[in-house]
CSV table of C-alpha atoms and ligand atoms in Angstrom, one decimal:
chain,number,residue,atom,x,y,z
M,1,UNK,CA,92.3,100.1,119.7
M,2,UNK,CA,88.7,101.8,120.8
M,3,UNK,CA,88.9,105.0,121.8
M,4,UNK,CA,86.9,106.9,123.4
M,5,UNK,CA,87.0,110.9,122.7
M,6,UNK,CA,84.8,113.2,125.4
M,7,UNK,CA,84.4,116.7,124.4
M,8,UNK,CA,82.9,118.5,127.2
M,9,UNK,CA,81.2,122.3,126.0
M,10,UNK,CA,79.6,124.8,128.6
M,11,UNK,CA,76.3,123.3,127.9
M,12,UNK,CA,77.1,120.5,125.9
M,13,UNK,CA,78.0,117.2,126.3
M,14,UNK,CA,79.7,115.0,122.9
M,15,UNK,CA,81.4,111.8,122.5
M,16,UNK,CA,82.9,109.6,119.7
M,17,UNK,CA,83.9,105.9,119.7
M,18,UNK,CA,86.8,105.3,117.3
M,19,UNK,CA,87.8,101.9,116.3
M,20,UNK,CA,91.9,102.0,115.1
M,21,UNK,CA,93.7,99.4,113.7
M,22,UNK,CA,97.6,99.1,113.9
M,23,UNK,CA,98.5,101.3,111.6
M,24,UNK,CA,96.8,105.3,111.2
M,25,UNK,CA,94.9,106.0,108.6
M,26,UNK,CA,96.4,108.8,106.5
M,27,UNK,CA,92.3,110.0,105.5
M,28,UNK,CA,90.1,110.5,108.9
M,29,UNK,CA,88.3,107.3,110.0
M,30,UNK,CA,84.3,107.4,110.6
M,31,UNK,CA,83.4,106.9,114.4
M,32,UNK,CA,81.5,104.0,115.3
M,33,UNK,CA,79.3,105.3,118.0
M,34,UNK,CA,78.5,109.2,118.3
M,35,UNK,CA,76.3,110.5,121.4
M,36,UNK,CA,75.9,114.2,122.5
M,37,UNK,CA,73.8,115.8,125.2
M,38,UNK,CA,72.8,119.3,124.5
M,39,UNK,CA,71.7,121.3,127.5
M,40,UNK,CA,68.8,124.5,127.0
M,41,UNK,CA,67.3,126.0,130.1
M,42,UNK,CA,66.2,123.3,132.1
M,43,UNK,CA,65.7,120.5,129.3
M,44,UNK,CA,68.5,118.2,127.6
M,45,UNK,CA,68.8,116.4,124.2
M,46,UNK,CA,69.9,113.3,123.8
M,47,UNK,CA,70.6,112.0,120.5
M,48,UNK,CA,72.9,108.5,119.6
M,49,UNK,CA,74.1,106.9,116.6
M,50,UNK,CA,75.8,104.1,115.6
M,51,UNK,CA,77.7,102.8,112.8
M,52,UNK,CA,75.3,100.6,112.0
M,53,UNK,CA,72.3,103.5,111.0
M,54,UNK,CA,70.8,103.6,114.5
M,55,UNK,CA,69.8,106.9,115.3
M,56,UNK,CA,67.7,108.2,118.7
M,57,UNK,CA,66.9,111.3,119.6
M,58,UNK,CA,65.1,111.5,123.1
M,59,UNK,CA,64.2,114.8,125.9
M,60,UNK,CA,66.1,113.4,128.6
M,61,UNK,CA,66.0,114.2,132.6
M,62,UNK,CA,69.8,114.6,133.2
M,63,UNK,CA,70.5,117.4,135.3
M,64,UNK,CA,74.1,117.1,136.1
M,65,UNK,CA,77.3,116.3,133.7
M,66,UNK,CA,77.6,113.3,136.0
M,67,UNK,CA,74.7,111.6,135.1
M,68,UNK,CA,75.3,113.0,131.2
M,69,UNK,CA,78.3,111.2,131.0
M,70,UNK,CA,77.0,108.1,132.7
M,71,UNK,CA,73.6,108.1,130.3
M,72,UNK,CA,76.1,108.5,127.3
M,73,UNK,CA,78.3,105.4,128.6
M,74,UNK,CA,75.0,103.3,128.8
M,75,UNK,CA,73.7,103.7,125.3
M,76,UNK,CA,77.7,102.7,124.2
M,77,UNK,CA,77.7,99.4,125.5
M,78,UNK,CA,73.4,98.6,126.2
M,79,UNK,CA,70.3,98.8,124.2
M,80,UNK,CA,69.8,99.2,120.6
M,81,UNK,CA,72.6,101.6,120.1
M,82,UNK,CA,75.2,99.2,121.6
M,83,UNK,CA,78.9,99.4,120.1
M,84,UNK,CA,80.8,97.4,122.3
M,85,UNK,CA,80.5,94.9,124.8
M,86,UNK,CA,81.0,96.4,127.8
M,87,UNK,CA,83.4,99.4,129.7
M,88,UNK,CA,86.4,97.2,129.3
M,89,UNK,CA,86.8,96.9,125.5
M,90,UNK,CA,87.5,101.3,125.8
M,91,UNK,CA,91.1,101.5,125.7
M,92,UNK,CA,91.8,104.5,126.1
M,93,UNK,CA,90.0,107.9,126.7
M,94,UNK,CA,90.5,111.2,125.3
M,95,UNK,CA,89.6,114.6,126.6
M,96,UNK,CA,89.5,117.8,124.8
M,97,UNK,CA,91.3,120.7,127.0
M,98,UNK,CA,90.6,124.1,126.2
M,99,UNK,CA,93.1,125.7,128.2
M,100,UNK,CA,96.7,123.8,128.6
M,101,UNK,CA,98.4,127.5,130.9
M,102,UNK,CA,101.5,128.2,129.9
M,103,UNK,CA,102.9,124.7,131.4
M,104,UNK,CA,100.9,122.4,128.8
M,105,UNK,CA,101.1,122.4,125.5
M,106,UNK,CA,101.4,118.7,124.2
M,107,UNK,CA,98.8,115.7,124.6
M,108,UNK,CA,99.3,114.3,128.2
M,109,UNK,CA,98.5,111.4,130.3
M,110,UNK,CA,96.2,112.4,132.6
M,111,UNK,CA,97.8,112.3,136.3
M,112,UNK,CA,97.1,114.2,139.2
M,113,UNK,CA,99.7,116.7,138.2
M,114,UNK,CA,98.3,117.2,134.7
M,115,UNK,CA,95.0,117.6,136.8
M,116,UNK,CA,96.2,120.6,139.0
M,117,UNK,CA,97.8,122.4,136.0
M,118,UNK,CA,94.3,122.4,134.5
M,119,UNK,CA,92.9,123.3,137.3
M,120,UNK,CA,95.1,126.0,137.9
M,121,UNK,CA,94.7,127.5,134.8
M,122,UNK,CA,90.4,127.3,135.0
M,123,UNK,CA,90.3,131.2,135.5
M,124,UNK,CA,91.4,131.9,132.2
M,125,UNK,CA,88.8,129.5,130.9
M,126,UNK,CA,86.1,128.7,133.6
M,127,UNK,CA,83.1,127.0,131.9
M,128,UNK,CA,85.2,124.6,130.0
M,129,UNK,CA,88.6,124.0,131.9
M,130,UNK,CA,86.5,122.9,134.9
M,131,UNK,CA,83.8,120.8,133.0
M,132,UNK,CA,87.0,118.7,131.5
M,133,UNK,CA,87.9,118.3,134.7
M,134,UNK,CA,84.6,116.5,135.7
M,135,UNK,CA,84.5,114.8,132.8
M,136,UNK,CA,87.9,113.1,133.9
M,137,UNK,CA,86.7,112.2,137.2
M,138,UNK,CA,83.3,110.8,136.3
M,139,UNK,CA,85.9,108.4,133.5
M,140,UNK,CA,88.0,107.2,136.5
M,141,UNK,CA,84.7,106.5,138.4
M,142,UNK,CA,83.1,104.7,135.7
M,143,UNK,CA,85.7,102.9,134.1
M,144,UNK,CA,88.7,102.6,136.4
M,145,UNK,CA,91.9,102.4,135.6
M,146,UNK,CA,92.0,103.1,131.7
M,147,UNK,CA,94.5,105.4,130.4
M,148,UNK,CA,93.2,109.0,130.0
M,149,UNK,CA,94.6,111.9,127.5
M,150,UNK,CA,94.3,114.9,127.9
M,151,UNK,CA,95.0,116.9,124.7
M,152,UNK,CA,94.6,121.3,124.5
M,153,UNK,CA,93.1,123.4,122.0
M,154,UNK,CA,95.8,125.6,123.3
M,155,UNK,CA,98.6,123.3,122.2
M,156,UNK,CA,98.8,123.8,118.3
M,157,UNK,CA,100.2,127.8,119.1
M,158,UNK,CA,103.0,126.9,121.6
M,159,UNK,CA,105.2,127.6,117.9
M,160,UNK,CA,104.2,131.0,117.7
M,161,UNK,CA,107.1,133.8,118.2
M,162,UNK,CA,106.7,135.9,121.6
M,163,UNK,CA,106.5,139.0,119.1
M,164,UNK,CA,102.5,137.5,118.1
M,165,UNK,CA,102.2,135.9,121.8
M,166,UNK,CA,103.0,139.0,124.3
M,167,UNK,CA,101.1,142.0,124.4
M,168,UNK,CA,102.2,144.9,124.8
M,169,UNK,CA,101.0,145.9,128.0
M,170,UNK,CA,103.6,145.8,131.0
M,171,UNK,CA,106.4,143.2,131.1
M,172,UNK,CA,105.2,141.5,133.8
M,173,UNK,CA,102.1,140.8,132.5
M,174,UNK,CA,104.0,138.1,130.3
M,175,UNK,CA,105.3,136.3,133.5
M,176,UNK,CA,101.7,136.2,135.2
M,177,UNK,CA,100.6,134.1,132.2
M,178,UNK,CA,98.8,136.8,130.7
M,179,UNK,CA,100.0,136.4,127.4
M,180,UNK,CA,98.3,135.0,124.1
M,181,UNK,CA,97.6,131.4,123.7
M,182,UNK,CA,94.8,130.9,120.8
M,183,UNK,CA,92.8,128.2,120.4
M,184,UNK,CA,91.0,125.6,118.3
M,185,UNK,CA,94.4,124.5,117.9
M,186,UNK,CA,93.3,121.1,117.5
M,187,UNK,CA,90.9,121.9,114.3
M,188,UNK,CA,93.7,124.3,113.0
M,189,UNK,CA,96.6,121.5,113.2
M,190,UNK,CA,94.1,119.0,111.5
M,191,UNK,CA,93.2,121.5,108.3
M,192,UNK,CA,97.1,122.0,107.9
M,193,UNK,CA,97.9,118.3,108.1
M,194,UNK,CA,94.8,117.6,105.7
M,195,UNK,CA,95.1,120.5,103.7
M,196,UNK,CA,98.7,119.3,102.6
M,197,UNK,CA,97.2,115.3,101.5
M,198,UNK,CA,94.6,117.5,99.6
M,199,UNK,CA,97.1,119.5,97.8
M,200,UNK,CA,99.2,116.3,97.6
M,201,UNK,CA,102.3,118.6,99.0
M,202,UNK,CA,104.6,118.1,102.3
M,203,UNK,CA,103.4,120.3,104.9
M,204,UNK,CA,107.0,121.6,105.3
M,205,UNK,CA,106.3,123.7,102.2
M,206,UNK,CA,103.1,125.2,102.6
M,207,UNK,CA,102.2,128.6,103.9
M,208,UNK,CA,98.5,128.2,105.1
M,209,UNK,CA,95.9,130.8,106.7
M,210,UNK,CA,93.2,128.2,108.4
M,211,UNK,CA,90.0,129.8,109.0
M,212,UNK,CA,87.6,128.3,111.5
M,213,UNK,CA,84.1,129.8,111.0
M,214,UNK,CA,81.7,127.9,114.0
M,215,UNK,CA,80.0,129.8,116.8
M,216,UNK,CA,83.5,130.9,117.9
M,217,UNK,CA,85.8,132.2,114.9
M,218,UNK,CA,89.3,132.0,115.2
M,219,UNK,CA,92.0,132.1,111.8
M,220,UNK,CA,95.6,130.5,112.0
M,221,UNK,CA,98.6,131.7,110.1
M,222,UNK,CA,100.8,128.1,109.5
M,223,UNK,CA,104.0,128.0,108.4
M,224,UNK,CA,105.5,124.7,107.5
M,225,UNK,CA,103.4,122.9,109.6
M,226,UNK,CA,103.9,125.3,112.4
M,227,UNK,CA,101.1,128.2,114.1
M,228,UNK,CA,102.8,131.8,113.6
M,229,UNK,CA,99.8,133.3,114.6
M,230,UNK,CA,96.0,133.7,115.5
M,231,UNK,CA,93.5,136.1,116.1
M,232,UNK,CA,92.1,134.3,119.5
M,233,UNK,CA,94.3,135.2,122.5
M,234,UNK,CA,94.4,135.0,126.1
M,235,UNK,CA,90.8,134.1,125.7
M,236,UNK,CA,88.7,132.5,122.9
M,237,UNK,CA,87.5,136.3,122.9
M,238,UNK,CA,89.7,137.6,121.3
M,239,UNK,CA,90.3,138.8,117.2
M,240,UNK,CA,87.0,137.9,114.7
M,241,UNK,CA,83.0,139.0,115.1
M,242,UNK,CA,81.9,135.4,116.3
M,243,UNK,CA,78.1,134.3,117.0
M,244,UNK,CA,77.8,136.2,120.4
M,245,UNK,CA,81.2,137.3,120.8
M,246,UNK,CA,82.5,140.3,120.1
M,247,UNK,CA,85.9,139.9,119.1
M,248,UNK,CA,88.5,142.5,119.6
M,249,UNK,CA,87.1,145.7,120.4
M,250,UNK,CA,89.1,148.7,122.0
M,251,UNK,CA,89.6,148.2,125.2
M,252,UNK,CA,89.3,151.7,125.9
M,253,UNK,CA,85.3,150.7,125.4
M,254,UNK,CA,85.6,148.2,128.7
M,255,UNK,CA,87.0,151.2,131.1
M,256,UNK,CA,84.8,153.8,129.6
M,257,UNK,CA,81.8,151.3,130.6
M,258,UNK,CA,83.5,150.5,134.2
M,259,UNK,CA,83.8,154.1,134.9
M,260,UNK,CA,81.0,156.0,133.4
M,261,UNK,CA,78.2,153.2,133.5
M,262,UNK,CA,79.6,151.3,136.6
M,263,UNK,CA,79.6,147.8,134.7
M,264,UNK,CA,81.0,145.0,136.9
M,265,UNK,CA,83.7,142.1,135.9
M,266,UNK,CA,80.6,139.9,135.4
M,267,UNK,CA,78.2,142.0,133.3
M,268,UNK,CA,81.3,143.0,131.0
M,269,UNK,CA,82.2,139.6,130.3
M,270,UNK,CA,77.8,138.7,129.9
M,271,UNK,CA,78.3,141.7,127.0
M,272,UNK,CA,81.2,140.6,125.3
M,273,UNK,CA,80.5,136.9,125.9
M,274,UNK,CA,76.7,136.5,125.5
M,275,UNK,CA,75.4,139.5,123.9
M,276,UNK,CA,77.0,141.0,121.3
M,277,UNK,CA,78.3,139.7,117.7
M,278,UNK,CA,76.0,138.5,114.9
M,279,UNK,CA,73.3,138.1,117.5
M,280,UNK,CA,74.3,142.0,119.6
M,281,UNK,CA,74.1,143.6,115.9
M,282,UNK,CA,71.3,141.9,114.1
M,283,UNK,CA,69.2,141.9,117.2
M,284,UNK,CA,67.8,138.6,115.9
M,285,UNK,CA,69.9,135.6,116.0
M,286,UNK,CA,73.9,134.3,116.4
M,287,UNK,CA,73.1,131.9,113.8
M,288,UNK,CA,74.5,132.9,110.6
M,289,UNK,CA,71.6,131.1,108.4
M,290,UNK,CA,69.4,133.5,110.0
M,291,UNK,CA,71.6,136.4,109.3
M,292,UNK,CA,72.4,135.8,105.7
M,293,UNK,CA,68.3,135.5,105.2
M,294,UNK,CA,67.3,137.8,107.1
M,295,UNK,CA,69.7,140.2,105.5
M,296,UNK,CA,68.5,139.1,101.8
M,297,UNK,CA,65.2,140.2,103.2
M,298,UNK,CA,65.9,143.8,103.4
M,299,UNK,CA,66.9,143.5,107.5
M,300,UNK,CA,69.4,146.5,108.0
M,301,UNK,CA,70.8,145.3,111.0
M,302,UNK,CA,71.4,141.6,110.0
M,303,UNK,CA,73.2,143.3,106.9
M,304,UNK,CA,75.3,145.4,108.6
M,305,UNK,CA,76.2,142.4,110.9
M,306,UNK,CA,77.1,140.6,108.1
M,307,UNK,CA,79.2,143.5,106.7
M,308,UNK,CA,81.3,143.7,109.7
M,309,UNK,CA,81.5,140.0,109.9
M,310,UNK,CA,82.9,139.9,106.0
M,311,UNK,CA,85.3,142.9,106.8
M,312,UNK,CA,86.7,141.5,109.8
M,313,UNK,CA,87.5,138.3,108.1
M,314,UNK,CA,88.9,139.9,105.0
M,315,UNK,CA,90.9,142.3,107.1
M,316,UNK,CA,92.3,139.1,109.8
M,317,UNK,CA,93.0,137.4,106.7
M,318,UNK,CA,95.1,140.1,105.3
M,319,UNK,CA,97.2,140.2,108.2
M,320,UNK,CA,97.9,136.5,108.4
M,321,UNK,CA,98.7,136.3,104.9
M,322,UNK,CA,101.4,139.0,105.8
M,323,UNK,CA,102.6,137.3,108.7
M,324,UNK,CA,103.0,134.7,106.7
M,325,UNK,CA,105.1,136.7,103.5
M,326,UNK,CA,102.4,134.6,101.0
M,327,UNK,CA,99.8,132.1,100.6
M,328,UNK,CA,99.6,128.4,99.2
M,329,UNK,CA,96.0,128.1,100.3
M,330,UNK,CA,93.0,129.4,102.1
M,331,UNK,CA,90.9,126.9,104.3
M,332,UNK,CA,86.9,126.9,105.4
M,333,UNK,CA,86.6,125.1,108.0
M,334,UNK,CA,83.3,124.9,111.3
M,335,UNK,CA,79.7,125.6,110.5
M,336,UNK,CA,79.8,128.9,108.3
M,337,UNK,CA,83.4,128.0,107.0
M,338,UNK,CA,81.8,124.4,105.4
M,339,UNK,CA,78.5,125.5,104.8
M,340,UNK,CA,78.0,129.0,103.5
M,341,UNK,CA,79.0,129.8,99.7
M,342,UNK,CA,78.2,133.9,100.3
M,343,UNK,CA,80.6,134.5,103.0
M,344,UNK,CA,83.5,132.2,101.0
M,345,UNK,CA,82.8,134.8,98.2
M,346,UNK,CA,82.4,137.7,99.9
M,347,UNK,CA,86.0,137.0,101.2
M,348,UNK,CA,87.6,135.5,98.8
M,349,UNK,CA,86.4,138.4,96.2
M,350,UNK,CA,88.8,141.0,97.8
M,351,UNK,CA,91.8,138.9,97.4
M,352,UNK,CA,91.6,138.5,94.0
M,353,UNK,CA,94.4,140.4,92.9
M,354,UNK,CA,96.6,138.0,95.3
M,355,UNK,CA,95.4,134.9,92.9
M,356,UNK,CA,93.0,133.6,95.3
M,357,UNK,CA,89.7,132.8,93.0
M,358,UNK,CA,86.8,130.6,93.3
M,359,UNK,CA,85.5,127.9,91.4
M,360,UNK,CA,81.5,129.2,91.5
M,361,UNK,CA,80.2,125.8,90.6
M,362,UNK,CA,82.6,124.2,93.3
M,363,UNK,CA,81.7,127.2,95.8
M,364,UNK,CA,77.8,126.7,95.6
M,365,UNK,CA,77.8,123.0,96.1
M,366,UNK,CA,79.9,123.2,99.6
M,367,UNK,CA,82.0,120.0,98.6
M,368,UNK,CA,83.8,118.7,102.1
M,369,UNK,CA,87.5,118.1,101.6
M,370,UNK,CA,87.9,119.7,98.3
M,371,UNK,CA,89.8,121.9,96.5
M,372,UNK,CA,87.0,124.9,94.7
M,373,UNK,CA,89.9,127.1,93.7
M,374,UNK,CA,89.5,128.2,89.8
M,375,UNK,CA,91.8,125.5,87.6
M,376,UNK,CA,94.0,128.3,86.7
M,377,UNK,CA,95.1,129.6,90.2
M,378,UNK,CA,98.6,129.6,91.6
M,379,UNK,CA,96.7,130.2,95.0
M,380,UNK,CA,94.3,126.9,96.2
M,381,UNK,CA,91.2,127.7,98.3
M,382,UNK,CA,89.7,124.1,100.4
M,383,UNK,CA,86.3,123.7,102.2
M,384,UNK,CA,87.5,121.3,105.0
M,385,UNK,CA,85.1,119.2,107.7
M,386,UNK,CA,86.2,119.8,111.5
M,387,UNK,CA,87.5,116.9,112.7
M,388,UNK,CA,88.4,117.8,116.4
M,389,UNK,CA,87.6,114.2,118.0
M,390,UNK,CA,89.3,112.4,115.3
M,391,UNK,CA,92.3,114.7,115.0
M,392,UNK,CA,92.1,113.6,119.4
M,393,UNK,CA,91.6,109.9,118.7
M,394,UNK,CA,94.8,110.2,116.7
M,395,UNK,CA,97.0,111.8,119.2
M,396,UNK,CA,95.1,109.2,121.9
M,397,UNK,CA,96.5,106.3,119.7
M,398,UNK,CA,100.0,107.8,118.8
M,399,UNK,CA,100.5,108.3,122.6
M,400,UNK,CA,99.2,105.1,123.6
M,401,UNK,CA,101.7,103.2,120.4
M,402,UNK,CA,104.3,105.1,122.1
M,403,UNK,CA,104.1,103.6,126.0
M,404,UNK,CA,104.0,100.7,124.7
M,405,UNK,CA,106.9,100.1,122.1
M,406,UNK,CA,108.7,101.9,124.8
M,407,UNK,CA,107.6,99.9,127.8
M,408,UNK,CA,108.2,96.3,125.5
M,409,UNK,CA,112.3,97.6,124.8
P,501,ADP,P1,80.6,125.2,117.1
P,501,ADP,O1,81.6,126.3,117.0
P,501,ADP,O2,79.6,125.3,118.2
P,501,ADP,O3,81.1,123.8,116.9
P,501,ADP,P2,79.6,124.9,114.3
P,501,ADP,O4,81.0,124.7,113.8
P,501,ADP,O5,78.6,123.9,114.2
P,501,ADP,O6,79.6,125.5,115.8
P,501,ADP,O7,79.1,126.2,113.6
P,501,ADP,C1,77.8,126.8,113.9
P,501,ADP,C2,77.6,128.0,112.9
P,501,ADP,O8,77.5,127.4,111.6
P,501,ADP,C3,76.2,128.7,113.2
P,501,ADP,O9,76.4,130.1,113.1
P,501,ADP,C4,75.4,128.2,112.0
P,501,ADP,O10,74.5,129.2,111.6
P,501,ADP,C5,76.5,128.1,110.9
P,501,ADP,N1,76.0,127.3,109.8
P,501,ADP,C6,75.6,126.0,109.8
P,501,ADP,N2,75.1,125.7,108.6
P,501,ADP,C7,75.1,126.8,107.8
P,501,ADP,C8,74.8,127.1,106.5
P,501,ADP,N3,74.2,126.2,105.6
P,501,ADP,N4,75.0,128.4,106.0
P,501,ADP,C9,75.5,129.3,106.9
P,501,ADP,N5,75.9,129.1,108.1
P,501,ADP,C10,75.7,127.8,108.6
């Protein structure tokens, strides 16, 4: 079965080809075609590669997601990054959701129902919700009548108890939908599921805190397989320091800057959105390579970014491992999560007296999908690689596998 995974981001445009045989692989399959369009100012980047070592990178003209999606299609079936012979050998296509509402939780075939819940629910999520959308009607346009899925980074939480989903605010606020979703749900569910093969136990055991550590930081408190929590709420703003998000701040802050400086809806959310985290503290970058060396070099305000980084994480991490009553293992997972040894250290350094050490050899190399827990730990620490689109190619294929054993009885 070929699938076909889009992933639509505010200014970014990816997309996966995965080739599945009959059965699911229980370790994640490479995909065989790979194409993303990055948007910056009024240039895009196109870059393609295929199984078979072709790689292109290219400016490109595009202007619209429309013509993105179309360009990306091309290089999939024409020219020297071909895959597949043409629009019919796709299967199936799946779409990554950010927002699901309070209706849609599970991986669904997309119809014009599905369609209008999404839709409906864009407020809470306008730059991606509605860019999904598109990205569905450009599919139908371009390739007719294959089946499309859509499955939501909101999806992973429904488990989590109404005590970590309401807030506290007014009852009614709960019935409006204004409640707390979470997401990367679809990364977190992946680390638990792949956190248990690594470990070699059944999920059903295992009490794990997931910590995705990309642009957008969000941690997970799993319980048997299950969300309990996460710091990311009604929006992804919610909870850790992120890139050039704030995280939770008081929200006394947001009326005290309504009613003393006269901030509107728009410039609040441009502050909390766009100009503040790593890159509203440092004053120099969201990018946390930047931040750890700047910081080495003396910087004050890259360290003390990185200081309130560290203590937010060590603090969120605290309070998932208490949700949770204790703690199999500890997961890295996204950009900084994979990639940087000082902030696994700095983190895992304070939970030492819980059992949670590091392997420094293990630590410093970064290994993907390993364990770099010291030998003598009750407590296991993994570095993880996101799998998003594979972790969506799956649920594309179990989906599909189901319509059809049910359709042939
Ligand atoms: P996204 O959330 O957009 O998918 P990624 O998961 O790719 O983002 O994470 C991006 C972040 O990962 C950036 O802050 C980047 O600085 C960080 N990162 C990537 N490589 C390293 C590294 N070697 N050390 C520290 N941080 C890194």
């Amino acid at each position: 079965m070929n699938v076909l995974v889009l992933n639509s981001g505010s200014s970014s445009q990816k997309s996966c080809l995965y080739e599945i045989g009959d059965t699911l692989p229980d370790d994640p399959a490479g995909c065989i075609w790979e194409g993303k369009i990055e948007w910056a100012g009024n240039t895009a980047e196109c870059s393609i590669r295929n199984s078979r070592g072709v790689y292109r990178k290219d400016q490109t003209s595009v202007a619209s997601r429309g013509e993105a999606i179309e360009r990306l299609l091309h290089t999939l079936w024409s020219g020297e990054t071909q895959a597949i012979s043409g629009p019919s050998a796709i299967n199936v296509v799946g779409h990554r959701v950010v927002h699901g509402g309070a209706q849609h939780f599970e991986p669904s075939i997309v119809t014009a129902e599905v369609k209008s819940a999404i839709e409906s629910v864009s407020v809470f999520a306008p730059l991606h919700n509605r860019a999904e959308l598109e990205g569905m009607e450009i599919v139908a346009k371009k390739l007719g009548a294959v089946p499309q899925i859509a499955v939501f980074d909101t999806g992973f939480h429904r488990t989590m108890p109404l005590s970590a989903a309401t807030y506290p605010g007014p009852y009614h606020w709960l019935e409006q939908g204004i409640r707390r979703y979470g997401f990367h749900g679809i990364n977190h569910q992946y680390c638990a599921q792949r956190a248990a093969r690594l470990l070699g136990k059944n999920l059903n055991s295992l009490k794990l805190v997931t910590c995705h550590l990309g642009n957008g930081c969000s941690l997970a408190a799993v319980l048997e397989g299950r969300s309990v929590d996460t710091t990311m709420g009604f929006t992804p703003l919610e909870g850790l320091m992120m890139g050039t998000r704030s995280g939770s701040v008081d929200p006394g802050i947001l009326t005290y800057l309504v009613r003393q400086r006269q901030l509107s809806g728009q410039q609040l959310d441009e502050v909390l959105n766009e100009k503040a985290g790593l890159l509203g503290i440092s004053g120099i970058s969201s990018d946390m390579r930047k931040i750890l060396a700047a910081s080495k070099n003396g910087h004050e305000r890259a360290k003390l970014a990185l200081d309130i980084y560290v203590h937010r994480l060590r603090s969120g991490i605290g309070a998932m491992i208490a949700v949770l009553g204790g703690l199999d293992a500890l997961v890295f997972t996204a950009g900084v999560g994979e990639n940087s040894p000082e902030v696994r250290a700095a983190v895992c350094d304070n939970f030492a007296f819980l059992d949670l050490r590091l392997d420094q050899g293990k630590n410093a190399q970064s290994p993907l999908d390993e364990d770099i827990s010291a030998p003598d730990t009750t407590v296991h620490i993994l570095v993880i690689h996101a799998q998003e689109d594979w972790m969506i190619a799956r649920e594309c294929w179990s989906l599909v596998q189901t319509a059809t054993t049910s359709m042939g009885h």
